[in-house]
mmCIF file with all atom_site columns, C-alpha atoms in Angstrom:
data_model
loop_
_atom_site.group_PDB
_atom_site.id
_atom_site.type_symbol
_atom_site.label_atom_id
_atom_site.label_alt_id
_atom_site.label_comp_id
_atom_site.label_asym_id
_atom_site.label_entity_id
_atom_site.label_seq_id
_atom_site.pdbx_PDB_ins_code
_atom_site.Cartn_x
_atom_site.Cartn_y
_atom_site.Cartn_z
_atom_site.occupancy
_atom_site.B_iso_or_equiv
_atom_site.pdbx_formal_charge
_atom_site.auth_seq_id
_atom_site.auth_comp_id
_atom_site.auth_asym_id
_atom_site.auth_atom_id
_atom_site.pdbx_PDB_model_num
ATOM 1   C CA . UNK A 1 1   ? 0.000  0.000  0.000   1.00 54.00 ? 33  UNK A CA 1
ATOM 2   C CA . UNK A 1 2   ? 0.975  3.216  -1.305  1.00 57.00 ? 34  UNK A CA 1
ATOM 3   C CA . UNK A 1 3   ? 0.313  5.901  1.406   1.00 57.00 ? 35  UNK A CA 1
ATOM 4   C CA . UNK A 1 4   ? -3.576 5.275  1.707   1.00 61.00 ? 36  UNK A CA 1
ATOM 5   C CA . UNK A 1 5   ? -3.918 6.353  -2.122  1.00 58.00 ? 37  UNK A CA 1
ATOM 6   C CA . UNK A 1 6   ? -1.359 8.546  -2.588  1.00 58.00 ? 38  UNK A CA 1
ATOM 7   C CA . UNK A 1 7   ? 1.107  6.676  -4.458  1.00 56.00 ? 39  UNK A CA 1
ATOM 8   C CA . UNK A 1 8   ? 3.115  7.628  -7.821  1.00 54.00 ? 40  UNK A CA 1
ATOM 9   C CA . UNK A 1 9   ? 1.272  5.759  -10.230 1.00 59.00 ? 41  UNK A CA 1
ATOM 10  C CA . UNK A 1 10  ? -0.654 9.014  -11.464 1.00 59.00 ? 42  UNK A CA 1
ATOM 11  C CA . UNK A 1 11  ? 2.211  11.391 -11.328 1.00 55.00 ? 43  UNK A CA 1
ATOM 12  C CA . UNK A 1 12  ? 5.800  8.830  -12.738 1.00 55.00 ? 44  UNK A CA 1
ATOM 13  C CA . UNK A 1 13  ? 7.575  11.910 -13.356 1.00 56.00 ? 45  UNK A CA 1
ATOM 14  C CA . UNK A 1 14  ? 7.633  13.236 -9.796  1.00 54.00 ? 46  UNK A CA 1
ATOM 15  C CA . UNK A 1 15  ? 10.802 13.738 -8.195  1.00 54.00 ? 47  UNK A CA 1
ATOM 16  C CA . UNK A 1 16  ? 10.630 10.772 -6.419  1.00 53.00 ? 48  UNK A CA 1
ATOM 17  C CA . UNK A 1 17  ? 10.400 8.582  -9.253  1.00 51.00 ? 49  UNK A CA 1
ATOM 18  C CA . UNK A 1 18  ? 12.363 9.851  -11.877 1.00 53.00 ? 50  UNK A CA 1
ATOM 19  C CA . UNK A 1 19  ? 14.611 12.666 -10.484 1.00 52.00 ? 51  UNK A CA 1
ATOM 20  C CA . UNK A 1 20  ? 15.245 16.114 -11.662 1.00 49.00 ? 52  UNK A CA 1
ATOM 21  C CA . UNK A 1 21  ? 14.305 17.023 -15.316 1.00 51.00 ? 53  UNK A CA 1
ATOM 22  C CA . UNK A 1 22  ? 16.819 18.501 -17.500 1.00 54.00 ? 54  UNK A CA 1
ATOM 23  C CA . UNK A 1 23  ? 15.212 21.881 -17.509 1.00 55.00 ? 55  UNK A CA 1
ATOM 24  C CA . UNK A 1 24  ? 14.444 21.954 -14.041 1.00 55.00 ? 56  UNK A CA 1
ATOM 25  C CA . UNK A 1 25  ? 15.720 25.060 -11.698 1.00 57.00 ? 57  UNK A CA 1
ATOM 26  C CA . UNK A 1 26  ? 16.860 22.467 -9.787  1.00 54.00 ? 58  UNK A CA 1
ATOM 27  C CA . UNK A 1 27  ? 18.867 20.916 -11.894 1.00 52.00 ? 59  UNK A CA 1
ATOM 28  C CA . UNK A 1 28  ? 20.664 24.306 -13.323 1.00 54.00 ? 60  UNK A CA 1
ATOM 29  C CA . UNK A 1 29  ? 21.458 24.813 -9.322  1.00 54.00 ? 61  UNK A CA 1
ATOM 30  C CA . UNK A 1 30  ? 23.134 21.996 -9.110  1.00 51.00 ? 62  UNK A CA 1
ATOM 31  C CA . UNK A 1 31  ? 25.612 22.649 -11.685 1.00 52.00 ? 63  UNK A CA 1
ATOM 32  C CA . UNK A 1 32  ? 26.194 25.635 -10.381 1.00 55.00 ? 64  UNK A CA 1
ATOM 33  C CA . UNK A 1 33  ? 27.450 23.922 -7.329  1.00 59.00 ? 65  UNK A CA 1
ATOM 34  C CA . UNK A 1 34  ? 30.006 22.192 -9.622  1.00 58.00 ? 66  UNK A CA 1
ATOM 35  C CA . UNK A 1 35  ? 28.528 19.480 -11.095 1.00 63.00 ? 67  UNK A CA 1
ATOM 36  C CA . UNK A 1 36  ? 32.062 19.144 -12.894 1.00 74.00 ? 68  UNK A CA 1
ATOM 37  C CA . UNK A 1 37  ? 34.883 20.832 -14.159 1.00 83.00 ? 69  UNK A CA 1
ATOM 38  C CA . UNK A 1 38  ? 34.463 24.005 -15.223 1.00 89.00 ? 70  UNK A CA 1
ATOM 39  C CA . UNK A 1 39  ? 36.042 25.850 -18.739 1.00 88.00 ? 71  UNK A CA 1
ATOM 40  C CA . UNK A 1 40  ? 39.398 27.120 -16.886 1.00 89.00 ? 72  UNK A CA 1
ATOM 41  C CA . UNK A 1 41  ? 39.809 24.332 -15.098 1.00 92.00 ? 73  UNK A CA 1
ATOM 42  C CA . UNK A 1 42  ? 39.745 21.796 -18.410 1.00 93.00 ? 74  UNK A CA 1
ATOM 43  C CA . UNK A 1 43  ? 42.394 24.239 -19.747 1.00 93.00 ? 75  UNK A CA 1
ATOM 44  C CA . UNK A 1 44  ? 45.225 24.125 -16.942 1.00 94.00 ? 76  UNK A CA 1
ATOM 45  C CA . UNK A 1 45  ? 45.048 20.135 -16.740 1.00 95.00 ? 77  UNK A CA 1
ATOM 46  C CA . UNK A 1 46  ? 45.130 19.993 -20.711 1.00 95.00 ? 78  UNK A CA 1
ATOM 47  C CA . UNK A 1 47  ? 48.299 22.123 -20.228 1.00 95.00 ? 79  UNK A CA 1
ATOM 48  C CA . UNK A 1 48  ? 49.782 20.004 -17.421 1.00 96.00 ? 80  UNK A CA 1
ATOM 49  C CA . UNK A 1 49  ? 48.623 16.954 -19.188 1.00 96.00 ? 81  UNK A CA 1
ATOM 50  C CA . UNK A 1 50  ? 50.172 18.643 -22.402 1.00 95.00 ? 82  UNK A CA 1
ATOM 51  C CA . UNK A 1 51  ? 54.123 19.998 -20.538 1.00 95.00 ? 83  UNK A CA 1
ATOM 52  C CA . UNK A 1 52  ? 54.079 16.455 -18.524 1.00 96.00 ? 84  UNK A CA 1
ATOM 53  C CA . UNK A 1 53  ? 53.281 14.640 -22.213 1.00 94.00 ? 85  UNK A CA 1
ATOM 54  C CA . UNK A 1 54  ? 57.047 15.898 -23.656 1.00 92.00 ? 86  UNK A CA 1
ATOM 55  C CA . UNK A 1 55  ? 58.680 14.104 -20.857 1.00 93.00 ? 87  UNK A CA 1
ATOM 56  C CA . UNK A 1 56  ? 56.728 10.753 -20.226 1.00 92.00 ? 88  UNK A CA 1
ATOM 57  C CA . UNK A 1 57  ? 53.875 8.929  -22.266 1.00 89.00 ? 89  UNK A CA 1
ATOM 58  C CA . UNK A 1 58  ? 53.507 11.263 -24.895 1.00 90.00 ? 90  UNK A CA 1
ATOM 59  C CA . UNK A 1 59  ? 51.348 9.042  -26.609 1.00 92.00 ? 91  UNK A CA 1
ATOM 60  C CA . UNK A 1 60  ? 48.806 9.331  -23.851 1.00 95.00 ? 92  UNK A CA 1
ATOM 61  C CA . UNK A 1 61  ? 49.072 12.848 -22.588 1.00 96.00 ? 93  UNK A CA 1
ATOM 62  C CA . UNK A 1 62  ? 49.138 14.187 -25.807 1.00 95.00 ? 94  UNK A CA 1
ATOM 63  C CA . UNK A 1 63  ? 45.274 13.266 -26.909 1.00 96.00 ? 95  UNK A CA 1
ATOM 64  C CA . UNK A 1 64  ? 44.490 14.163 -23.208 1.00 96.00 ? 96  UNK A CA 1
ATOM 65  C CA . UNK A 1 65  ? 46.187 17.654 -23.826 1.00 96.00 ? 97  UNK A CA 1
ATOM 66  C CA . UNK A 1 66  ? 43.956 17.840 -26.777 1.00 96.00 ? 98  UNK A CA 1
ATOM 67  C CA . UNK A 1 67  ? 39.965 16.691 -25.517 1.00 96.00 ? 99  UNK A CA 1
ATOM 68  C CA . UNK A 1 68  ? 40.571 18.785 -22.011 1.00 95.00 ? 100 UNK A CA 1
ATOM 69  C CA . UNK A 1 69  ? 41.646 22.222 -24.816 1.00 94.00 ? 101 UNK A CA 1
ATOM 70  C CA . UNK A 1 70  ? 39.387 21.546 -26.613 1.00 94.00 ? 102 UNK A CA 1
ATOM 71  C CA . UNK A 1 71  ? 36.432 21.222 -24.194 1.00 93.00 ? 103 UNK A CA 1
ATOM 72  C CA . UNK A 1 72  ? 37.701 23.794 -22.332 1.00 93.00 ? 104 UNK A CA 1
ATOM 73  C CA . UNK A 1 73  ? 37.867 26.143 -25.463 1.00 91.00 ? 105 UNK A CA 1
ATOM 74  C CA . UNK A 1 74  ? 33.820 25.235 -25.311 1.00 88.00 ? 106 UNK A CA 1
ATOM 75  C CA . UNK A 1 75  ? 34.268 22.995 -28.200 1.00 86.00 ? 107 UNK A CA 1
ATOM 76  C CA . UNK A 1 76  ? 34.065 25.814 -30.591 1.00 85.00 ? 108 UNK A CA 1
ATOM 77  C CA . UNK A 1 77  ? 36.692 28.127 -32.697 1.00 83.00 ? 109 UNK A CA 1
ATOM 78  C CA . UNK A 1 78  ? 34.337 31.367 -32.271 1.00 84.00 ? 110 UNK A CA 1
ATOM 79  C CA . UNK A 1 79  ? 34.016 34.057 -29.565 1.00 80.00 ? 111 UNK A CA 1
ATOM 80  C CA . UNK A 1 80  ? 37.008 34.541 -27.112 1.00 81.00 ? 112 UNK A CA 1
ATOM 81  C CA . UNK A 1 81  ? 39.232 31.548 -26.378 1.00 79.00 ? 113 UNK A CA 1
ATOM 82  C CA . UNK A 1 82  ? 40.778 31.084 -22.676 1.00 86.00 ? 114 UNK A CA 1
ATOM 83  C CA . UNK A 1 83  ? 44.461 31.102 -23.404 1.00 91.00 ? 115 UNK A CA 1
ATOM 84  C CA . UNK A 1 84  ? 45.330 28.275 -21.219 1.00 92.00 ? 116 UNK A CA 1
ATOM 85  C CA . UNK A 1 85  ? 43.107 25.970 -23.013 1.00 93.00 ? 117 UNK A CA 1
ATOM 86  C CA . UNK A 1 86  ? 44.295 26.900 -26.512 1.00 93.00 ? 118 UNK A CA 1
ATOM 87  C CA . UNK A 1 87  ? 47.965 26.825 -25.663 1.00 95.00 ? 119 UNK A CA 1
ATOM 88  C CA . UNK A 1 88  ? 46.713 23.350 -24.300 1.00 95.00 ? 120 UNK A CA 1
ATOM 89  C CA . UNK A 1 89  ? 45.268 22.074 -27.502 1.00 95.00 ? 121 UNK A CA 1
ATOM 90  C CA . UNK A 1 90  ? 48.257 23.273 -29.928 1.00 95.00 ? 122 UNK A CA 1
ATOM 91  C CA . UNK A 1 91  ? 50.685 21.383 -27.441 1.00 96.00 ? 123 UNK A CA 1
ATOM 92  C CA . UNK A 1 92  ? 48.967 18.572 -27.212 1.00 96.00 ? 124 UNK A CA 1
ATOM 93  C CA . UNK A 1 93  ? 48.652 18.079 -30.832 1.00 96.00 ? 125 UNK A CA 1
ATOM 94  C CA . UNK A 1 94  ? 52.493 18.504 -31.404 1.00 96.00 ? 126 UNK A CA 1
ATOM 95  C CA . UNK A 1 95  ? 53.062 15.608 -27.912 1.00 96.00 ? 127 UNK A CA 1
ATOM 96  C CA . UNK A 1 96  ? 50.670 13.511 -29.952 1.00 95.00 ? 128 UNK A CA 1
ATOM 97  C CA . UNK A 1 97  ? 52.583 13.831 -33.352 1.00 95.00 ? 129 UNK A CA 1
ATOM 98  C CA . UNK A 1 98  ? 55.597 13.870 -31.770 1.00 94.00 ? 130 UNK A CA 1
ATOM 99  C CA . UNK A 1 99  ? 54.863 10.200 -29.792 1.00 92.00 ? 131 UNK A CA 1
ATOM 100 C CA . UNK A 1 100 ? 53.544 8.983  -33.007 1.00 93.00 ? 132 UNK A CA 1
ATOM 101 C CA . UNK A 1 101 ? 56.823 9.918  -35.140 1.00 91.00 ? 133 UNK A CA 1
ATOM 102 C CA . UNK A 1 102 ? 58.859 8.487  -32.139 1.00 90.00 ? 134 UNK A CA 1
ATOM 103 C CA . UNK A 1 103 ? 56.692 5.315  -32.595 1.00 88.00 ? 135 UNK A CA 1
ATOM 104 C CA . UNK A 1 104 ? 56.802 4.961  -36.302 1.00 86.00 ? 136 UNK A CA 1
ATOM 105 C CA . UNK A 1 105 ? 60.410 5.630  -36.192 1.00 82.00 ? 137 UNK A CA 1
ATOM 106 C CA . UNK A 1 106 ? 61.173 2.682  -33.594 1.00 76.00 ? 138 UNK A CA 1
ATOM 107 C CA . UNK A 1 107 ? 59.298 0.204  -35.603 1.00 74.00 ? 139 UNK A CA 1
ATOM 108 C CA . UNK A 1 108 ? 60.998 1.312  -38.868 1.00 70.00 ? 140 UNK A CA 1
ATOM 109 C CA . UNK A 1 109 ? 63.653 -0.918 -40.601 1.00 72.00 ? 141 UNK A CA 1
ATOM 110 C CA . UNK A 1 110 ? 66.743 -0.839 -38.528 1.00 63.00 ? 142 UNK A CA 1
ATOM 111 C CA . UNK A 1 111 ? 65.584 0.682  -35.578 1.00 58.00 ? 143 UNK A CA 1
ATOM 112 C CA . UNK A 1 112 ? 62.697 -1.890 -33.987 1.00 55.00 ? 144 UNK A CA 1
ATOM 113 C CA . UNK A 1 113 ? 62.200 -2.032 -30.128 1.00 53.00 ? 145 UNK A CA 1
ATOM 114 C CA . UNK A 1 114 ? 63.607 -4.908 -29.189 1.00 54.00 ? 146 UNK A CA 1
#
């Protein structure tokens, strides 16, 4: 038994049963309480993913370098770009070009890894 009749059947979408709707004020508050990382934020780890990436696992901080600029850019060329995130992304693409020249070259005739 429900509550003597006052069970969710008639309304599924109340909070209880489904939680907060997309367009909810409720929702938009709780992002505003950091429901993740924000713009700037993306940008200095894609820079410290993108200066640790030319010293160890290129191959791995370089595409991280490259999502967290880009994401923190707002996944868009247009309107004003945070600096850190930019600088990020650029970086990050030379790491990840880099790592993959250093790879091709290793497995190249003459010079294979083991």
């Amino acid at each position: 038994m429900a509550g003597f009749g006052n069970g969710s059947r008639a309304h599924p979408r109340s909070r209880g049963r489904m939680g907060y709707r997309w367009g909810s004020p409720l929702f938009e508050r709780s992002r505003e309480r950091g429901g993740g990382p924000d713009r700037a934020t993306l940008g200095i780890v894609g820079l410290v993913c993108a200066i640790a990436g030319f010293f160890v696992l290129g191959i791995v901080l370089g595409p991280v370098a490259v999502i967290c600029g880009w994401l923190g850019m707002g996944r868009s060329w247009a309107g004003s770009r945070p600096v850190p995130a930019l600088v990020a992304l650029v970086l990050g693409a030379i790491d990840t070009l880099l790592a993959l020249v250093w790879v091709a070259g290793a497995a190249g005739p003459g010079g294979g890894l083991f």
